[in-house]
PDB file of C-alpha atoms in Angstrom:
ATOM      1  CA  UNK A   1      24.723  40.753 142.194  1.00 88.00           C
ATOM      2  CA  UNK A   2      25.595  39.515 145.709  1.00 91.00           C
ATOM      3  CA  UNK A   3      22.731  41.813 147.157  1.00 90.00           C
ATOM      4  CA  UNK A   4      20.565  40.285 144.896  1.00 90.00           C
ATOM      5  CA  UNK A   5      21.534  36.774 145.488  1.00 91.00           C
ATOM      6  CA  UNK A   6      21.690  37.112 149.062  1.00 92.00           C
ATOM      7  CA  UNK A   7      17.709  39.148 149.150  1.00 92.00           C
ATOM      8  CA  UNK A   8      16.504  36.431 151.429  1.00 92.00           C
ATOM      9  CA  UNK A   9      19.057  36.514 153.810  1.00 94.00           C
ATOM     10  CA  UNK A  10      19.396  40.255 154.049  1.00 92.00           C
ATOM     11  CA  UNK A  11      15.332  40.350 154.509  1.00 91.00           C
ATOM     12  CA  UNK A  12      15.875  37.361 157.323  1.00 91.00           C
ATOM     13  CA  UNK A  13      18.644  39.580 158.886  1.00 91.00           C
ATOM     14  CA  UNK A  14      16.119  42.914 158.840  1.00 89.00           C
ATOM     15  CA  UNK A  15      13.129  41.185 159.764  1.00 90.00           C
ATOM     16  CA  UNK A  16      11.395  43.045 156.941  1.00 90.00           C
ATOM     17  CA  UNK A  17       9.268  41.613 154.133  1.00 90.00           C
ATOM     18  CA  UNK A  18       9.272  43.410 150.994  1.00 91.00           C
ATOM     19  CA  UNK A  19       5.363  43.298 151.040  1.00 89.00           C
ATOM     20  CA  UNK A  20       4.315  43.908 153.992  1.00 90.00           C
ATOM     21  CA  UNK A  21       2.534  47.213 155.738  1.00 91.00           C
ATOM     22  CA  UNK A  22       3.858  49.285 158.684  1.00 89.00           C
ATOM     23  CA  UNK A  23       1.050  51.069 159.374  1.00 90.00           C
ATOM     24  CA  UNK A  24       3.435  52.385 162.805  1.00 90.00           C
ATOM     25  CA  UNK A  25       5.981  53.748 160.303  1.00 90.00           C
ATOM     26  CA  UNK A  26       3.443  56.754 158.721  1.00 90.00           C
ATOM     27  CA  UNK A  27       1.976  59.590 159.582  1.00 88.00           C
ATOM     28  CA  UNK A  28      -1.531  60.175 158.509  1.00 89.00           C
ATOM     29  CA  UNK A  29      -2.151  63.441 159.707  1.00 83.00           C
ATOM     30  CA  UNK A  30       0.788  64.732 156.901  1.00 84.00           C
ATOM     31  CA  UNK A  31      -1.024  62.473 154.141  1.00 85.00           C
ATOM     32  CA  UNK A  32       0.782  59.229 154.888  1.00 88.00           C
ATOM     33  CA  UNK A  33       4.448  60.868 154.858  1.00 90.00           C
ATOM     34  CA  UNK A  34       7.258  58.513 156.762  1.00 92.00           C
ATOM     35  CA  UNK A  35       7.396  59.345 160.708  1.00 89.00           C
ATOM     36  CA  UNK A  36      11.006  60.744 161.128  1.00 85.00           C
ATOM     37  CA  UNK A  37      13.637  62.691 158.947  1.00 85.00           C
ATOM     38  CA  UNK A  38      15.464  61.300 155.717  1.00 87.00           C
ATOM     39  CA  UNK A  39      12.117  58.694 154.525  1.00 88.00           C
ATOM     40  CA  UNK A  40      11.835  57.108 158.102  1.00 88.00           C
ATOM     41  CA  UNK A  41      15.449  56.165 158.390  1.00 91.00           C
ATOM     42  CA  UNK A  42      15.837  54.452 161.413  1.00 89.00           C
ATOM     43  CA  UNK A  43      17.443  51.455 163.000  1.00 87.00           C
ATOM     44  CA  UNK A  44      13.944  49.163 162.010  1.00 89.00           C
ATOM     45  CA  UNK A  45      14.261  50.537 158.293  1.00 91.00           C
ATOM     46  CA  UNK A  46      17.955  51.327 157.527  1.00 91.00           C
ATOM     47  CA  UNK A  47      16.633  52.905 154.128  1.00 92.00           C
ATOM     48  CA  UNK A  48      13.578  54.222 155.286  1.00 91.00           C
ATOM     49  CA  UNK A  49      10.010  53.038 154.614  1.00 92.00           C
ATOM     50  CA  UNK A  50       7.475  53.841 151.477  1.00 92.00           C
ATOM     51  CA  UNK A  51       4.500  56.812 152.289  1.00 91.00           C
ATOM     52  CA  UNK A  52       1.334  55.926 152.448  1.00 88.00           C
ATOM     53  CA  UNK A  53       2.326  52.015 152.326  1.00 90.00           C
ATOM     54  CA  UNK A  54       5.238  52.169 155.178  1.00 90.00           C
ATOM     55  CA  UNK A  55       6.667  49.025 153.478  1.00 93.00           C
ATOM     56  CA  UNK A  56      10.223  48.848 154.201  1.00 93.00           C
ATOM     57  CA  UNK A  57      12.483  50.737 151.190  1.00 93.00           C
ATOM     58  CA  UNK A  58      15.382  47.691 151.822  1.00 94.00           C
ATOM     59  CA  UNK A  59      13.600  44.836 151.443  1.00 94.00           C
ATOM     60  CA  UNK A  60      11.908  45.666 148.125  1.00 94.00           C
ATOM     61  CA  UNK A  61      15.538  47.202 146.895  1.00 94.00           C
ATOM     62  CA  UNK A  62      17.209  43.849 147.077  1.00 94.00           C
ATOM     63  CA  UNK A  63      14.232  41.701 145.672  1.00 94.00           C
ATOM     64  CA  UNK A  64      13.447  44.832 143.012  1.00 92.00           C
ATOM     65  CA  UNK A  65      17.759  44.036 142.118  1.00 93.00           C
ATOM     66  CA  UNK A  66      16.961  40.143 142.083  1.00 91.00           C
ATOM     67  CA  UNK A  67      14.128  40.534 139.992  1.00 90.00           C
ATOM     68  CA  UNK A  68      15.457  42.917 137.444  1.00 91.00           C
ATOM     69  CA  UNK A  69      18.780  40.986 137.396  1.00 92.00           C
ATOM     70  CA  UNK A  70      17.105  37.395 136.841  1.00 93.00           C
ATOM     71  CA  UNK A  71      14.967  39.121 134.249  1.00 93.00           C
ATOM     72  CA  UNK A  72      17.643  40.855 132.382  1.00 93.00           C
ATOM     73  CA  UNK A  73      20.279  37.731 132.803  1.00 94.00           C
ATOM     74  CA  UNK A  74      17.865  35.301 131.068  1.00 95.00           C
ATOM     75  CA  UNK A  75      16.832  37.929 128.590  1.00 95.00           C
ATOM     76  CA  UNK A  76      20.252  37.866 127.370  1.00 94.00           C
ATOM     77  CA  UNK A  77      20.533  34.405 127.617  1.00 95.00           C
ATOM     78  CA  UNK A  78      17.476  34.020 125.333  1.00 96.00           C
ATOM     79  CA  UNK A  79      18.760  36.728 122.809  1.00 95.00           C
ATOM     80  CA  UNK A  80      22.756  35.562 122.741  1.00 94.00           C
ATOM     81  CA  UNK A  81      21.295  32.106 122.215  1.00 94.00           C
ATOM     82  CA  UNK A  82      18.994  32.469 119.574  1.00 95.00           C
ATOM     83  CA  UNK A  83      21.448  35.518 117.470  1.00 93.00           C
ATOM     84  CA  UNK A  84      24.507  33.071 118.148  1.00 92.00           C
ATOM     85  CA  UNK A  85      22.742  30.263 116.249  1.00 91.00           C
ATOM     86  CA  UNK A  86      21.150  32.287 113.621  1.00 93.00           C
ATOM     87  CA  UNK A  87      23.757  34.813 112.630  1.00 92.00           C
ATOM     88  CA  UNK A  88      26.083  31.144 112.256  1.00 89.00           C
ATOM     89  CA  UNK A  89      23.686  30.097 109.639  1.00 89.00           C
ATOM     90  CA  UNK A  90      23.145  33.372 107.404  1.00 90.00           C
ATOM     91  CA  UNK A  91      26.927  33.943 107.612  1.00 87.00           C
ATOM     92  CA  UNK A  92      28.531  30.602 107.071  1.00 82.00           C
ATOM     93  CA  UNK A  93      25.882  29.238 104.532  1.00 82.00           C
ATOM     94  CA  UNK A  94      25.037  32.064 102.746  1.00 80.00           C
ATOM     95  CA  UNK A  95      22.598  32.034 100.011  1.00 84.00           C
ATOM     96  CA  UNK A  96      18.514  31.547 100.189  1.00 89.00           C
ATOM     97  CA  UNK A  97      19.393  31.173 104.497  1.00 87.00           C
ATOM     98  CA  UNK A  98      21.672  34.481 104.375  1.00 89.00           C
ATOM     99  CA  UNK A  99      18.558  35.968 102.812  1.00 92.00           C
ATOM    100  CA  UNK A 100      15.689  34.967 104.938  1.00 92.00           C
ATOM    101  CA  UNK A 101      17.143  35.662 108.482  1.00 92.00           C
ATOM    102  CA  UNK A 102      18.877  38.873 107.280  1.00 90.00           C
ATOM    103  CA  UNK A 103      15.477  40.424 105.870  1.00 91.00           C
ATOM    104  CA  UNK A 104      13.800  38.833 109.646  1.00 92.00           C
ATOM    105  CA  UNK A 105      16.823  40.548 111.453  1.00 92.00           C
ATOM    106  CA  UNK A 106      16.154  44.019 109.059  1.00 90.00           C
ATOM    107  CA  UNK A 107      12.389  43.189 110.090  1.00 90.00           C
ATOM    108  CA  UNK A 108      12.535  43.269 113.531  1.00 88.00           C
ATOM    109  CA  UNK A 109      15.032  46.317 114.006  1.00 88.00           C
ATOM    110  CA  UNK A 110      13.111  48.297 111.920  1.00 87.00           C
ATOM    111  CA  UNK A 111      10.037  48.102 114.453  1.00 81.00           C
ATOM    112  CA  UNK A 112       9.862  50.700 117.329  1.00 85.00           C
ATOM    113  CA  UNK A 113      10.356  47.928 119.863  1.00 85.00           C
ATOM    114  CA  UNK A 114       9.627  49.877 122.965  1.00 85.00           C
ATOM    115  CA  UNK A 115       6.123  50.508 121.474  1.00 87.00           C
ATOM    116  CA  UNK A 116       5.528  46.944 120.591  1.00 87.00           C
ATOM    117  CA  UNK A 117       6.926  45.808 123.910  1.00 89.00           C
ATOM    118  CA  UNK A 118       4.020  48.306 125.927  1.00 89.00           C
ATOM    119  CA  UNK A 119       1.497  47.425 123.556  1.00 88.00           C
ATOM    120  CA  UNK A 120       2.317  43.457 124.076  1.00 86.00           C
ATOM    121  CA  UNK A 121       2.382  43.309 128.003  1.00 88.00           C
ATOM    122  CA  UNK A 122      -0.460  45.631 128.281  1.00 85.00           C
ATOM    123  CA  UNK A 123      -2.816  42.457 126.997  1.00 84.00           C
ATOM    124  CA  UNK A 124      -0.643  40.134 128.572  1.00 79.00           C
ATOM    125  CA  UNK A 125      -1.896  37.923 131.340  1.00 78.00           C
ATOM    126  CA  UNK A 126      -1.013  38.637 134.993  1.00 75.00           C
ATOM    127  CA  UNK A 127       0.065  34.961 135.776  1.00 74.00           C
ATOM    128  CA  UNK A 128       4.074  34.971 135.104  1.00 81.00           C
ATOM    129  CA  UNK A 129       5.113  38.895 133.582  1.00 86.00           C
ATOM    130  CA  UNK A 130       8.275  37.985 134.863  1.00 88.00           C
ATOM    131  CA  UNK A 131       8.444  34.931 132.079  1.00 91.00           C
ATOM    132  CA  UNK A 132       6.729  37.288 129.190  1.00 91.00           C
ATOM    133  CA  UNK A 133       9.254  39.802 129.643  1.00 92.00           C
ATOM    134  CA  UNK A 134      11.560  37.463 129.055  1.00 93.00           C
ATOM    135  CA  UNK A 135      10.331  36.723 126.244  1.00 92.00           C
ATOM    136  CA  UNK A 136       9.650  40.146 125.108  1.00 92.00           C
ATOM    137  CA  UNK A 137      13.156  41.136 125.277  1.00 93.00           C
ATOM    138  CA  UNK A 138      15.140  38.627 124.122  1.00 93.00           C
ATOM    139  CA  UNK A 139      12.281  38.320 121.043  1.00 91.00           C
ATOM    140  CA  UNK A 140      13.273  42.132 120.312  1.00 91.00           C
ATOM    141  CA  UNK A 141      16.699  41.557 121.081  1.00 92.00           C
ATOM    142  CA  UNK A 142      18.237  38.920 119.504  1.00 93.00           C
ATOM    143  CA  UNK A 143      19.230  40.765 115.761  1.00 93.00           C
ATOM    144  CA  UNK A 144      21.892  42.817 117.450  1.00 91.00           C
ATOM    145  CA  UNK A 145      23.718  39.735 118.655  1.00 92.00           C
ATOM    146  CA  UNK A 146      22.663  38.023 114.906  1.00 92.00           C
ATOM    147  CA  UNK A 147      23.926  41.154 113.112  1.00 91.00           C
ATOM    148  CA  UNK A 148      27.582  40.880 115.017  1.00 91.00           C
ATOM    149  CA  UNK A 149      27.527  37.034 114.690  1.00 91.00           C
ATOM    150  CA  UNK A 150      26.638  37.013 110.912  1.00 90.00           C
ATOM    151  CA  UNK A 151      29.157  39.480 110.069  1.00 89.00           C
ATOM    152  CA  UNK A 152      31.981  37.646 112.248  1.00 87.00           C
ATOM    153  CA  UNK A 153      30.977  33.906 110.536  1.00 87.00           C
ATOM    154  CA  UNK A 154      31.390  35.700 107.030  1.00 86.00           C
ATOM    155  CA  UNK A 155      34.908  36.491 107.700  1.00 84.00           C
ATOM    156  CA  UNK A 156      35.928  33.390 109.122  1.00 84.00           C
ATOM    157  CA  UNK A 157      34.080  31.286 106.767  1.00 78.00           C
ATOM    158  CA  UNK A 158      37.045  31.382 104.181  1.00 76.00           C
ATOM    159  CA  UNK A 159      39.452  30.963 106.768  1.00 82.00           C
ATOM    160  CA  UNK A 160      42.431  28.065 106.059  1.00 82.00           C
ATOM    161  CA  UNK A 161      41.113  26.029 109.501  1.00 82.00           C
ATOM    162  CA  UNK A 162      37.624  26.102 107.817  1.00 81.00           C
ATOM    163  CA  UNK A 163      38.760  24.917 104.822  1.00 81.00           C
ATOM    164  CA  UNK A 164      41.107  22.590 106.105  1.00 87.00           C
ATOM    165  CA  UNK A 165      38.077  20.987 108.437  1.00 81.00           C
ATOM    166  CA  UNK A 166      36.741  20.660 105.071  1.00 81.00           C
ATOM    167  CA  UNK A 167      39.246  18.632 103.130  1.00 83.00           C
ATOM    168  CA  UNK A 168      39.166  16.253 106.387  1.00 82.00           C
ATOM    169  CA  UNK A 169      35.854  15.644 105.955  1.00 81.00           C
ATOM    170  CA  UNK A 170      33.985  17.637 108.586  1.00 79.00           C
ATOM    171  CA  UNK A 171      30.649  17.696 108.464  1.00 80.00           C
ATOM    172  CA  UNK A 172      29.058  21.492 108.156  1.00 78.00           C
ATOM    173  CA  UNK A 173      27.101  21.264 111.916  1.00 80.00           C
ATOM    174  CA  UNK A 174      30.835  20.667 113.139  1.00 82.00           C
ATOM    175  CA  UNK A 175      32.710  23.413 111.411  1.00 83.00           C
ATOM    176  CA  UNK A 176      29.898  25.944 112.652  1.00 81.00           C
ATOM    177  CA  UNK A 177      29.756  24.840 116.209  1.00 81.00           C
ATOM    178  CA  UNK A 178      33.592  23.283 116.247  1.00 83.00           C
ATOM    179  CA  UNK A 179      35.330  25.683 114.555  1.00 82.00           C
ATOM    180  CA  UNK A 180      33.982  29.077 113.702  1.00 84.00           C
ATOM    181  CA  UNK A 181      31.975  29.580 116.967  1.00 85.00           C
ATOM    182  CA  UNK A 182      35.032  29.260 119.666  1.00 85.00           C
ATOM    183  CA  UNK A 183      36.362  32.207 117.449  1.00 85.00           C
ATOM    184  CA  UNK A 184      33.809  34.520 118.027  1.00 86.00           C
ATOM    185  CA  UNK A 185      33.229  33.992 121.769  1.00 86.00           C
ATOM    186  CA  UNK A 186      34.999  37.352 122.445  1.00 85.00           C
ATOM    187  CA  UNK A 187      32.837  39.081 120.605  1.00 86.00           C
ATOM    188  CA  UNK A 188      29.603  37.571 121.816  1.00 90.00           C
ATOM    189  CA  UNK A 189      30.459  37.411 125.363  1.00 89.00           C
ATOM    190  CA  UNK A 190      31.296  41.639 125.086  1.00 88.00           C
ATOM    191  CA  UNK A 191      27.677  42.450 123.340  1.00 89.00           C
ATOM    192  CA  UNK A 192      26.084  39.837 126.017  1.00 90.00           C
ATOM    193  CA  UNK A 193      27.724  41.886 128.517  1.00 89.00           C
ATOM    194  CA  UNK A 194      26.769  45.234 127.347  1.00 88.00           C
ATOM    195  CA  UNK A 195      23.219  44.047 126.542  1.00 91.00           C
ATOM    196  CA  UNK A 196      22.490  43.230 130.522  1.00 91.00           C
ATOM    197  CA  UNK A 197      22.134  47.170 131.312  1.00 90.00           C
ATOM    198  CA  UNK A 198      20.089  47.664 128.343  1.00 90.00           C
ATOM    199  CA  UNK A 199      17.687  45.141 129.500  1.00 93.00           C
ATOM    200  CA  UNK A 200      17.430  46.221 133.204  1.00 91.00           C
ATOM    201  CA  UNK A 201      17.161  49.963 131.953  1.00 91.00           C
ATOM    202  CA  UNK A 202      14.310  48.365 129.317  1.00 92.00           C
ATOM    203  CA  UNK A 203      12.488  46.130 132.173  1.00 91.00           C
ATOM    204  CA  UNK A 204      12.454  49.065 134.833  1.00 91.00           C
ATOM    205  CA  UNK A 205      11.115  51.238 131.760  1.00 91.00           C
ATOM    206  CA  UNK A 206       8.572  49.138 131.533  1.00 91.00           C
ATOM    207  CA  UNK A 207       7.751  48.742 135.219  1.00 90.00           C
ATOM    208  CA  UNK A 208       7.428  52.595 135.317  1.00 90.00           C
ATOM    209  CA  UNK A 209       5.068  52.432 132.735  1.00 88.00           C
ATOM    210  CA  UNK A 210       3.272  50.140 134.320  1.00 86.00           C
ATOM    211  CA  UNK A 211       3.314  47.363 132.067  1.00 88.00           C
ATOM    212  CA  UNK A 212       5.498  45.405 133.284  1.00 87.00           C
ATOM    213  CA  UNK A 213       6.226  43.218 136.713  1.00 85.00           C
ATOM    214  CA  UNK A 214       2.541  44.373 138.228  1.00 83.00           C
ATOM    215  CA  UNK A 215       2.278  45.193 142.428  1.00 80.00           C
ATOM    216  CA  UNK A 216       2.908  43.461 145.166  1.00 82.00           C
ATOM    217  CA  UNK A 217       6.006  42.026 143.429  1.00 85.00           C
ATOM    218  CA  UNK A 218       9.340  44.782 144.109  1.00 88.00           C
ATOM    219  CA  UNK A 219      11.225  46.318 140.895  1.00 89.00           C
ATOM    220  CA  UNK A 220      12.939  49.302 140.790  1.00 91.00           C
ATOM    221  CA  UNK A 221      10.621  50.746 137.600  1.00 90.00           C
ATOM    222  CA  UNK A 222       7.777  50.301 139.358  1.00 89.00           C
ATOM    223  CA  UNK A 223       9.411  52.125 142.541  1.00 91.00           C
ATOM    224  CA  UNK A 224      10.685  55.212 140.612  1.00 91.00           C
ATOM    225  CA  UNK A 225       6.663  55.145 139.187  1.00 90.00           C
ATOM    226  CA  UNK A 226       5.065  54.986 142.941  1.00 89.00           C
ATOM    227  CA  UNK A 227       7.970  57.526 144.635  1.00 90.00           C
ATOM    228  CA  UNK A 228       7.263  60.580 141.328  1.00 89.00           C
ATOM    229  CA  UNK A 229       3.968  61.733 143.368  1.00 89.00           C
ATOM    230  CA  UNK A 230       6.158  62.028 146.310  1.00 88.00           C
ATOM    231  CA  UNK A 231       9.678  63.416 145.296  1.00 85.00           C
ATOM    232  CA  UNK A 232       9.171  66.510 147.043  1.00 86.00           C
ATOM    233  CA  UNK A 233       8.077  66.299 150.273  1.00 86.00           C
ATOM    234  CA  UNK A 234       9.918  62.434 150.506  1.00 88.00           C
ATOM    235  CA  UNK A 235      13.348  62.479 148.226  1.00 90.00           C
ATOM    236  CA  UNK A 236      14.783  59.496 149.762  1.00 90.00           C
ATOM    237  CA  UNK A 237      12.139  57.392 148.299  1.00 91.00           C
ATOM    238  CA  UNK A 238      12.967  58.580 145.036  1.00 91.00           C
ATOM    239  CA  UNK A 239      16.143  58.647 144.878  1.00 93.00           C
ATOM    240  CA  UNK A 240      17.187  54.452 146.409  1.00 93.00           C
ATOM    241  CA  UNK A 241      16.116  53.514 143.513  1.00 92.00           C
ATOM    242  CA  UNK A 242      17.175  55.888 141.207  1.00 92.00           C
ATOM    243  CA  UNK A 243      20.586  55.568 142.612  1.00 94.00           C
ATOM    244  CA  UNK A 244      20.568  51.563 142.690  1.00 93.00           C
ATOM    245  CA  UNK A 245      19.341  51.324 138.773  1.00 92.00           C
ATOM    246  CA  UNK A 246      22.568  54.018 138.142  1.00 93.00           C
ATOM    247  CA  UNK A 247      25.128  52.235 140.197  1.00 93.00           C
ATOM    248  CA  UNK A 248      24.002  48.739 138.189  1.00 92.00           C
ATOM    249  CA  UNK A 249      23.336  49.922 134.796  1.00 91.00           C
ATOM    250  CA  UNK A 250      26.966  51.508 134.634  1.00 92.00           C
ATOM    251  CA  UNK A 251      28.639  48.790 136.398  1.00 91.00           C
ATOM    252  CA  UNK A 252      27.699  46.518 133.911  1.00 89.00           C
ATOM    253  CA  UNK A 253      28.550  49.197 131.468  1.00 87.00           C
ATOM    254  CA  UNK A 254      31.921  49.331 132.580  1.00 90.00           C
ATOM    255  CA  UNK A 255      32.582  45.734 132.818  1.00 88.00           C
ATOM    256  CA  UNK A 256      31.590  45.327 129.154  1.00 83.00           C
ATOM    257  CA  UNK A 257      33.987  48.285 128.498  1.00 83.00           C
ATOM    258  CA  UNK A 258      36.835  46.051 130.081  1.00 85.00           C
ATOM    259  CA  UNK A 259      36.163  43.059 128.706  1.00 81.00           C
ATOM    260  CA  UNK A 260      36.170  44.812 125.074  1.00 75.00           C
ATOM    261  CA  UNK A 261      39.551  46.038 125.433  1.00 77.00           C
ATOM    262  CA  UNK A 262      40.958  42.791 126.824  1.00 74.00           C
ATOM    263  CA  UNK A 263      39.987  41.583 123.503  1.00 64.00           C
TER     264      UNK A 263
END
C-alpha cells in the first residue's frame, strides 16, 4: 500500500515513466528480447524492462499496485456500503422488505458473475474502465456483505437494547443505524477485509482477459496477459507480476484472518 501510494515518487526517484519506450533497452536482432541477463536488470531498470516495448517493469509495477488497489478499495467501499444498508432493512424489518431484497440478493448470486462482468466491459466505453469496474464489482458484490448483515440484524433485532430503544421512543432509522449497526462492525469490517483480495484477483482477471483497464494504463492483469508470449525466453517479466499480485492477495488474506480471530 505504501508502494502504491508513493508510485509517483518512486517513478520521480527512477526517472522512469510507466509509459514510455526504451527503444536502447531491446534487442531487435533476438525479436525485441531485453539487452542483458535477468529481463534487462540493470542500474537504469532495477526490475528490468518489457520486450518488444522496453518500458521499464518498475514503474508500471507500482502504478499497476495503485491502480488495482484504488480499484479494489472503492469496490469494497461500494459493496460494504450498499450490503450494510440493505441487509439492515431485510433483517430488522422483516416482512414484504425481507422478501424483496432477499429474492434480489438470491438473484444476483445465482448469476455466473465473472461471465456477466466480461460480457459487460467488453461493450463498455473506453473513457473511465477504471470507474465501470467499480461499478461492476461492487454491483456483483454487494449480496455477500447483505447476506452476513441480514443474518446478523435478525439476531439482534430481539435484543433487550433494541427493545428497550423502543419503549423510549426511538424512532426505527435510529435503532438500525444507532443501535444494531455498531454491533455488527466486527463482522463487516472482517468480510470488507477479505473481499479486497477477491477484487484485485477479480480486476487483474479481467485485465488478463482483456476487458478490463485497456493499454497504455499499467495493471498487473494486463501484465501477466502481455509477459504469457514471452515466459520462456524472458521469465522475469512474467514472474514481477505474478509475484506482486501473490504477495498482495495473501497479505490481505492474512490480515482478514487476524482481524477475524481478534473478534
Amino acid at each position: 500500500m505504501l508502494m502504491a501510494l508513493g508510485a509517483p515518487l518512486i517513478t520521480a526517484l527512477t526517472g522512469q515513466s510507466p509509459t514510455e519506450f526504451h527503444p536502447e533497452a531491446i534487442d531487435p536482432a533476438l525479436g525485441g528480447l531485453p539487452k542483458g541477463p535477468w529481463g534487462g536488470i540493470s542500474a537504469e531498470h532495477p526490475l528490468g524492462v518489457e520486450p518488444a516495448t522496453g518500458r521499464d517493469v518498475l514503474a508500471r509495477v507500482v502504478w499497476g499496485a495503485r491502480l488495482s488497489l484504488l480499484i479494489s478499495l472503492l469496490a469494497t467501499l461500494l459493496a460494504t456500503t450498499i450490503g450494510t444498508v440493505l441487509g439492515l432493512v431485510a433483517g430488522f424489518q422483516g416482512g414484504w422488505a425481507d422478501m424483496v431484497i432477499g429474492r434480489l440478493m438470491d438473484l444476483l448470486m445465482s448469476f455466473p458473475s465473472l461471465i456477466f462482468m466480461i460480457a459487460l466491459m467488453s461493450v463498455a466505453p473506453d473513457g473511465n474502465r477504471e470507474l465501470m469496474l467499480v461499478a461492476v464489482l461492487g454491483l456483483f458484490g454487494w449480496p455477500y456483505i447483505g447476506r452476513i448483515v441480514r443474518g446478523q440484524a435478525m439476531a439482534l433485532a430481539g435484543r433487550e437494547f433494541v427493545e428497550a430503544a423502543r419503549v423510549l421512543g426511538a424512532t426505527r432509522r435510529a435503532i438500525l443505524f444507532r443501535e444494531v449497526l455498531p454491533n455488527l462492525t466486527g463482522p463487516i469490517l472482517v468480510v470488507a477485509t477479505l473481499s479486497i483480495p477477491g477484487y484485485i484477483a477479480t480486476e487483474a482477471g479481467l485485465s488478463f482477459l482483456g476487458v478490463g483497464v485497456r493499454p497504455p494504463t499499467p495493471s498487473w492483469g494486463q501484465m501477466i496477459a502481455s509477459a504469457v508470449p514471452w515466459y520462456a525466453a524472458d521469465p522475469v517479466y512474467f514472474l514481477v507480476p505474478g509475484l506482486f499480485l501473490l504477495v498482495t492477495v495473501l497479505a490481505f488474506n492474512v490480515v482478514g484472518d487476524a482481524l477475524g480471530d481478534l473478534r
